[in-house]
Structures are given as C-alpha cells and as structure tokens.
Short mmCIF file of C-alpha atoms in Angstrom, two decimals:
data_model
loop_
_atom_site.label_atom_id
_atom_site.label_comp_id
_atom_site.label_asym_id
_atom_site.label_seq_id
_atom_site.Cartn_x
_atom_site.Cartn_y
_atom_site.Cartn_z
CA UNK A 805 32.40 8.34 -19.52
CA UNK A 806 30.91 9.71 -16.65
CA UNK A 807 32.13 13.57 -14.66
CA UNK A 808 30.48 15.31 -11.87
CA UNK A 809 31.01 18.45 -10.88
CA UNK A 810 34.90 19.26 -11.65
CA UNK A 811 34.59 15.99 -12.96
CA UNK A 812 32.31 17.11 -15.87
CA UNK A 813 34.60 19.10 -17.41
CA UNK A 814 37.73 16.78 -16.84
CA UNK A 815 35.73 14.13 -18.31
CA UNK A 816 34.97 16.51 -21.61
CA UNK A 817 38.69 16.86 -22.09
CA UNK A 818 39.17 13.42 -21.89
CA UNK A 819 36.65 12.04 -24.35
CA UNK A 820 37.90 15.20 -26.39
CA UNK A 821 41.11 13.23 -26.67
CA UNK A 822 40.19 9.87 -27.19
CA UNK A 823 37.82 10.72 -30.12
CA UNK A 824 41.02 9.63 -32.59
CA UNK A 825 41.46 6.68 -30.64
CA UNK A 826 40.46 3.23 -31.12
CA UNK A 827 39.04 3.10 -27.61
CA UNK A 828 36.69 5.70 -28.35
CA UNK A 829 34.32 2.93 -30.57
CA UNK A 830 33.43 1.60 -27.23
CA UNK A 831 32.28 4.78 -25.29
CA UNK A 832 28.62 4.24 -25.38
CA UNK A 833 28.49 8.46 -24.51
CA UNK A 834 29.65 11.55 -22.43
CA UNK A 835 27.64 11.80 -19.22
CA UNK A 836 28.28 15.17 -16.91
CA UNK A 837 26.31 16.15 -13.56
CA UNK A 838 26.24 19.24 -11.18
CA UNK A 839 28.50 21.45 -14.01
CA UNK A 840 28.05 23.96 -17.04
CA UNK A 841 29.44 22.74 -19.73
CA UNK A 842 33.10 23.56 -20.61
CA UNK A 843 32.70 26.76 -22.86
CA UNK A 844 30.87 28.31 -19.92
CA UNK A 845 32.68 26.82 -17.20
CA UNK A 846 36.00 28.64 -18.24
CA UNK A 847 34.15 31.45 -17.35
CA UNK A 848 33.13 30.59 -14.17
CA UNK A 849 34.61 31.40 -10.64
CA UNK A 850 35.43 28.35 -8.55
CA UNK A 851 32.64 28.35 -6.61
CA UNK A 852 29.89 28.38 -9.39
CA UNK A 853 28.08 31.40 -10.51
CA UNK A 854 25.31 31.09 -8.01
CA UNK A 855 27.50 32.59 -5.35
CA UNK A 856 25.25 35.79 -4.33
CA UNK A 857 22.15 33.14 -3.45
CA UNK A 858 23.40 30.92 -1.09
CA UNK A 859 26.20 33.31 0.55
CA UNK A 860 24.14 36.56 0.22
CA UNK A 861 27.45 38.72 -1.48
CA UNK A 862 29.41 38.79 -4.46
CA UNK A 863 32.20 36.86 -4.29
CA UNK A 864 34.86 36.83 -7.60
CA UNK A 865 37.39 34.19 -6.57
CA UNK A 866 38.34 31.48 -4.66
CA UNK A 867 40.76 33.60 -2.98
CA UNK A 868 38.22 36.04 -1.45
CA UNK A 869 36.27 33.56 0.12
CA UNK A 870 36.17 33.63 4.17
CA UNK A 871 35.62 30.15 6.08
CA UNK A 872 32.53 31.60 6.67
CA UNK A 873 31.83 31.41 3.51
CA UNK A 874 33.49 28.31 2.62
CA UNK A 875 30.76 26.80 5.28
CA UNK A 876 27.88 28.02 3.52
CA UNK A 877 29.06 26.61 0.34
CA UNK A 878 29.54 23.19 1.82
CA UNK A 879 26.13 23.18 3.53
CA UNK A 880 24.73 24.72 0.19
CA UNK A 881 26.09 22.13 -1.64
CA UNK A 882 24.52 19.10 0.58
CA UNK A 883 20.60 19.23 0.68
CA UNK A 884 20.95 16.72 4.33
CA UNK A 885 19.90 17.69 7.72
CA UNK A 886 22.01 20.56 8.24
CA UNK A 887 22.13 20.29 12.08
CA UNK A 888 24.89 17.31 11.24
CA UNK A 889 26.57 19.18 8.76
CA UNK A 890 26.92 21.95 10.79
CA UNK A 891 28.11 19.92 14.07
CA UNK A 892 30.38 18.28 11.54
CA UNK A 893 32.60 21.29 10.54
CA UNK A 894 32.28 22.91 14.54
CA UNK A 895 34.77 20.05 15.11
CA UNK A 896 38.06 21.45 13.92
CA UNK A 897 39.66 18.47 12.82
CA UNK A 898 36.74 16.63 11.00
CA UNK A 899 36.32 20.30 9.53
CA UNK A 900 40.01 20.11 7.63
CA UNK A 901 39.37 16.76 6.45
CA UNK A 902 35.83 18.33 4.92
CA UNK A 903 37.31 21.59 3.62
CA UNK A 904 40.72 20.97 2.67
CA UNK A 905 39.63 18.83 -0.68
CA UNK A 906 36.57 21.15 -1.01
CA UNK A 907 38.39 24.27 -1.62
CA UNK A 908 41.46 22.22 -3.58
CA UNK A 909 38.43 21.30 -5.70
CA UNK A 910 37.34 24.78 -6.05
CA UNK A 911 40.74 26.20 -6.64
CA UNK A 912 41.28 23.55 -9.83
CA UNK A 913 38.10 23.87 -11.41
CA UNK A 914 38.78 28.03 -11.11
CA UNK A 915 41.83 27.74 -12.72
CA UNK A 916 40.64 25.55 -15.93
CA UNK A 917 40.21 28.75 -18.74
CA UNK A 918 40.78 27.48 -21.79
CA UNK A 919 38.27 25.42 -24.22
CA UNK A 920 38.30 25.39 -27.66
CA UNK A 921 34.76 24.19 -27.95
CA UNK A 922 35.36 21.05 -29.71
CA UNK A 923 32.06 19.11 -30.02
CA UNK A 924 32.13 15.62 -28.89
CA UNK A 925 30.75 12.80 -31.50
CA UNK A 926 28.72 10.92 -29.25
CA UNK A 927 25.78 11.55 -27.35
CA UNK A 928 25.60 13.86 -23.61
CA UNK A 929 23.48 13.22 -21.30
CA UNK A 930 23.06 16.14 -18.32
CA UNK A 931 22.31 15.12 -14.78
CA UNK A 932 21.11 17.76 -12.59
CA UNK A 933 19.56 17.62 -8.95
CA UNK A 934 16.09 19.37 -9.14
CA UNK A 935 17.28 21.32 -5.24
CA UNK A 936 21.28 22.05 -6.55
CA UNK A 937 21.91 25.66 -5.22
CA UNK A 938 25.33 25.34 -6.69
CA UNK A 939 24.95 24.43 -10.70
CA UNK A 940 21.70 26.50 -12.17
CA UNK A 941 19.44 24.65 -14.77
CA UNK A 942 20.12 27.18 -17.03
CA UNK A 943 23.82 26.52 -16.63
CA UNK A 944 23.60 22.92 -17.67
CA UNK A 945 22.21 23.71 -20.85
CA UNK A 946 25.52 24.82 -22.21
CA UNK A 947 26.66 21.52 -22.87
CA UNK A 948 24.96 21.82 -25.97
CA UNK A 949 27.26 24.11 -27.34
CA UNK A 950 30.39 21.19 -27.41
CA UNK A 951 27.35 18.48 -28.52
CA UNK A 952 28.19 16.91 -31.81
CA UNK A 953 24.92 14.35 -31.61
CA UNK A 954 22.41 14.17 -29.51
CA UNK A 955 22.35 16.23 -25.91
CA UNK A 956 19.70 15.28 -23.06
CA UNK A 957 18.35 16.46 -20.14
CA UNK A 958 17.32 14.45 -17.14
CA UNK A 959 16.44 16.20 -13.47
CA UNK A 960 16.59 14.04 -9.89
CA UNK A 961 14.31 15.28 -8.15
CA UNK A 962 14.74 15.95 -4.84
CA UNK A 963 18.04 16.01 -4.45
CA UNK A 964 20.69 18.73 -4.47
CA UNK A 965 24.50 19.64 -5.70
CA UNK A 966 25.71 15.84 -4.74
CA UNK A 967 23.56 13.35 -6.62
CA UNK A 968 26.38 10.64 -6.27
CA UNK A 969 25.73 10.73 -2.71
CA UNK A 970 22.01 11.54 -2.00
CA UNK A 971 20.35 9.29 -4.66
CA UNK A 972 23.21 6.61 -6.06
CA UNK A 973 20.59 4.59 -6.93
CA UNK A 974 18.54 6.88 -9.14
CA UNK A 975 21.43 8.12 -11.05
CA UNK A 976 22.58 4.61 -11.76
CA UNK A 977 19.05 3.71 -13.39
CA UNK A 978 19.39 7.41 -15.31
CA UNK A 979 22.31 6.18 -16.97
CA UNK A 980 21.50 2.72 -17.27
CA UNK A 981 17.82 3.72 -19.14
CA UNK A 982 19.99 6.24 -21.30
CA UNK A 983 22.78 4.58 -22.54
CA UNK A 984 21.59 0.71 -22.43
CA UNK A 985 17.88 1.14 -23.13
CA UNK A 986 15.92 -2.06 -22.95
CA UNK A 987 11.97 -2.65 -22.60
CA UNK A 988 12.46 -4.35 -19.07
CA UNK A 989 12.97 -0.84 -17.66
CA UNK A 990 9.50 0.55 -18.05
CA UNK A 991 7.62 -2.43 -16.56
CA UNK A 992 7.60 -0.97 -13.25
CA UNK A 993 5.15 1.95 -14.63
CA UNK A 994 2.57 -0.80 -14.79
CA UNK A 995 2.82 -2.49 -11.49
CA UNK A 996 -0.18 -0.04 -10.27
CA UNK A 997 -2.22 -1.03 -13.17
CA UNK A 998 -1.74 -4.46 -12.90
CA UNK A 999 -2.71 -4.31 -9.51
CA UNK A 1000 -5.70 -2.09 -10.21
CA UNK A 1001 -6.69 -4.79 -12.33
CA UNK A 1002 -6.61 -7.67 -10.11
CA UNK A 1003 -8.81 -5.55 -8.02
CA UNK A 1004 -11.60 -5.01 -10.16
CA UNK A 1005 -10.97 -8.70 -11.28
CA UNK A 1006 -12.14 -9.38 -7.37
CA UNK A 1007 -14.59 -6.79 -6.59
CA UNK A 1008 -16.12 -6.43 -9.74
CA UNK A 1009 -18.27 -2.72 -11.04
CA UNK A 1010 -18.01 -1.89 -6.87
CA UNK A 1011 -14.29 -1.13 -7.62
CA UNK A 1012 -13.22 2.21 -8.95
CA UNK A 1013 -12.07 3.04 -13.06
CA UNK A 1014 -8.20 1.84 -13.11
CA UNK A 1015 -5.54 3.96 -15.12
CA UNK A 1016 -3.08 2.55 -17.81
CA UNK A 1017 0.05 4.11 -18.12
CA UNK A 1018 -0.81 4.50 -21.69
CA UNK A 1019 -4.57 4.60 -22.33
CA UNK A 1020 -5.74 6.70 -19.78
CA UNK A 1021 -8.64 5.71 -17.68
CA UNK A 1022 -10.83 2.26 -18.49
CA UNK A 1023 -14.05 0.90 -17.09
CA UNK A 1024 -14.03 -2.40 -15.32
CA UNK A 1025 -13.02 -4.75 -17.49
CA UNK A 1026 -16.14 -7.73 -18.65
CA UNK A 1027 -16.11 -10.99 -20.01
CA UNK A 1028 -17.37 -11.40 -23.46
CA UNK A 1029 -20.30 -14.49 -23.34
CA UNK A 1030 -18.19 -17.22 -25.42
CA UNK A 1031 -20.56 -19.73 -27.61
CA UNK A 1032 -19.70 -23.32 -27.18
CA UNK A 1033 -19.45 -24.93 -30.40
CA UNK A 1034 -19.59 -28.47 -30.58
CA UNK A 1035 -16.73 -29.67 -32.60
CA UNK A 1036 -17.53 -31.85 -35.40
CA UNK A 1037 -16.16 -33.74 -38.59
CA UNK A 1038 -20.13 -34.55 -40.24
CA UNK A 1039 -20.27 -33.20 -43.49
CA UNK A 1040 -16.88 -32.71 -44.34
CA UNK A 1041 -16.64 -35.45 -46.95
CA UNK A 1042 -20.34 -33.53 -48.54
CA UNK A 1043 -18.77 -30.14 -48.56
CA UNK A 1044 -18.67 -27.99 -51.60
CA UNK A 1045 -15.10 -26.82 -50.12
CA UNK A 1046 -13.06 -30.36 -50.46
CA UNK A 1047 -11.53 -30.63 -53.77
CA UNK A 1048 -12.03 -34.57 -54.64
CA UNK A 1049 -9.29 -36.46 -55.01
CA UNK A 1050 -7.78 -36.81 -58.55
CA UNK A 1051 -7.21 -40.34 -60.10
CA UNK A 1052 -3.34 -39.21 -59.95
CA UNK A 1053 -3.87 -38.43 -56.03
CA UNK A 1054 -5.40 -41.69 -55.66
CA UNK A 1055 -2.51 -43.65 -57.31
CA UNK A 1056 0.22 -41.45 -55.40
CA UNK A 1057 -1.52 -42.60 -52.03
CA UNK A 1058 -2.04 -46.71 -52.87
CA UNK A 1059 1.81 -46.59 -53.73
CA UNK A 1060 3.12 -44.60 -50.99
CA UNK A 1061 1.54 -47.14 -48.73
CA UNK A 1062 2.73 -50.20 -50.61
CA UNK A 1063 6.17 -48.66 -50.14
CA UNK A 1064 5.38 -48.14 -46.16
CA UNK A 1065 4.22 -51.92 -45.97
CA UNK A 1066 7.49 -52.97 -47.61
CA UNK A 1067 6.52 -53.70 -51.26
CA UNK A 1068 8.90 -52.71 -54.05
CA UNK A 1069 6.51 -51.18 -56.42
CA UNK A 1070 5.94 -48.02 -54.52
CA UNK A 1071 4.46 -44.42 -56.08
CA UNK A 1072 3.71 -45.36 -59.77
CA UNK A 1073 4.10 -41.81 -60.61
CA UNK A 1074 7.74 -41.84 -59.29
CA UNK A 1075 8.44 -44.88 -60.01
CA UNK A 1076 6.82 -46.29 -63.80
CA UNK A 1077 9.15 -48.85 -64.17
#
C-alpha cells in the first residue's frame, strides 16, 4: 500500500485496519512519500512544519494563510520552472481549479489529530525528494516510531515535494527494487564496465584502467598463453591407473553381448542356470 503526502497517513490507517484481515497476507508492505509519519503528523499544521522557510513567517493554521501565501506553498511544493507556475495561478480560473483541492488537502490533513501509534507488521519504506521544501528529512524519520519490522529510507534526487509527478519513473523502480527484489535490477550498474571492457578488448594497454562496480579499478585485462595438448589414447591400456579387468568382469561382458546378439544364455552371473 502506497500514500503520498495526505496520502501517507491515510494509507497508515488503512493498513492499521487490515492487519486482522485476511487481505493483509498479501500486502507485500506500507510505502509513504512527502509526509512525517502519523505520530508526528497529528502534530503538524496543514501546511507542514517548514512553513517559516518557504513563506518567510510563522504561520499556525490553515486558516491564517493569505492567497499570497497559499501561492508560495504551491510553487514551494513544485520544484518546475516557476515562470509557468506562476502564469498558471495569474489566470483566475485555472488558479481555482489549482487551489481549491490544494487547500481542501491542507485543511484534511490539519484536522487528522489522533494516532494511537500502533506499529504496522510489515515493512515501510520512506520516499522523500532530495529538493522537498515542504516534508523535512528529519520529518520522515518518524515513521519509525509506528514500524513493527523493518523501516527504510530511500531519497530521489533531484526532485521536490511531488515525486509522483516529477520522476514517476524513478519512484516506480524504488518500489519495484524494494518490495519485489530480483538480481535483473542491478545489471544496469555494469553496462559502463562492460563497455569499458570491450574497449580495452579493442585498443589494448593504449586504453585507460576500467572500473567494476564491485572490484574497484583493474588493469587491462591479458590472455593467458594456452598449451596445446595433443589428445591421445597411447598408453592407456600400460597405465599403472587402469584396474585390469577381473575374470568376473570378463564373463559379465561376453554374456551381456550374447544377450545383445540375441542368444538366450546371457550374463552367467545373472543368469547360472
């Protein structure tokens, strides 16, 4: 089960519920983005506790926020070009359709203040945007408090407050190397030493030292002179090594291959009569 931002904490309270339900055997794990976790978010004003950096005063509710300030929060909480964020919400009407589920957003996740801290059984994973102005680092190390197993941290960087949006693909691969782990996913950290490799292959010592992901930096790789050994059978019936046949063997063999030319006699030691 995946939340971001509001979603985090609706998405707690949901896997909170389903933990005595047979559907919860299938939830691979709790995965939240771009919110504290839900012991520290019930303390939180609706706009985040960062509120002082990005609109330069103290702010304690949704309620005493201007549209001034509601604009810096919405171009705080996109790191794109501001010049078309900020031509976006000059238009009046494209500025309702931006605003009116911002603050609605704002005013919910204000108005969620009461956790009882339950810790989920299954593991958390934490998704943060390295350039989020909105959700502190610091802030998204409170889900540990409500962890039951294992709690990780993973940073996009790059990116700000709405990872969904800037880098889809990214988070999908986050949760994908997380929660499905599989060797497949780590190949692409050697597609630079590979080609390294068929570098030096080509050019030979005049190419530089190539890095593995894992060893560190190697020399250019040389062939090992191979011997050609003739391959031979002489001697093999002289060697030391060759256990002679027994007198049993011998009689085992002469009637296995009277039985595979069609005579009745067959293995004398199988067969006495």
């Amino acid at each position: 089960i995946w939340g971001d931002s509001l979603g985090a904490v609706i998405a707690y309270e949901l896997i909170v519920r389903l933990a005595r339900k047979p559907a919860f055997a299938g939830i691979l794990g709790l995965c939240v983005s771009g919110n504290a976790g839900p012991t520290l978010a019930v303390k939180e004003r609706g706009m985040g506790e960062s509120v002082k950096e990005y609109l330069g005063r103290e702010v304690n509710s949704v309620a005493e926020m201007t549209d001034k300030d509601w604009d810096r929060f919405f171009l705080a909480a996109n790191s794109e070009d501001s010049a078309q964020l900020e031509a976006l919400i000059a238009n009046p009407e494209m500025r309702k359709q931006v605003m009116g589920p911002l603050v609605a957003d704002c005013t919910v996740y204000e108005s969620y203040s009461t956790c009882r801290g339950r810790h989920v059984r299954c593991p958390i994973l934490t998704i943060r945007g390295s350039k989020d102005q909105i959700t502190a680092a610091s802030a998204m190390n409170s889900w540990k408090e409500v962890s039951g197993a294992h709690c990780a941290h993973r940073a996009i960087q790059g990116v700000g407050h709405m990872i969904v949006k800037e880098a889809p693909h990214q988070v999908a691969r986050v949760l994908e190397e997380h929660f499905l782990p599989d060797f497949t996913q780590h190949l692409h950290e050697y597609r630079g030493f590979r080609a390294a490799y068929e570098r030096l292959r080509r050019r030979g010592a005049a190419a530089k030292p190539m890095f593995s992901p894992t060893l560190g930096v190697t020399g250019v790789p040389k062939d090992e002179e191979e011997a050609v050994v003739d391959f031979t059978l002489e001697g093999l019936d002289l060697g030391a090594s060759i256990t002679p046949m027994t007198k049993q063997m011998k009689q085992m063999r002469v009637g296995n291959a009277q039985w595979r030319l069609g005579q009745h006699k067959g293995n004398p030691l199988r067969n006495p009569h």
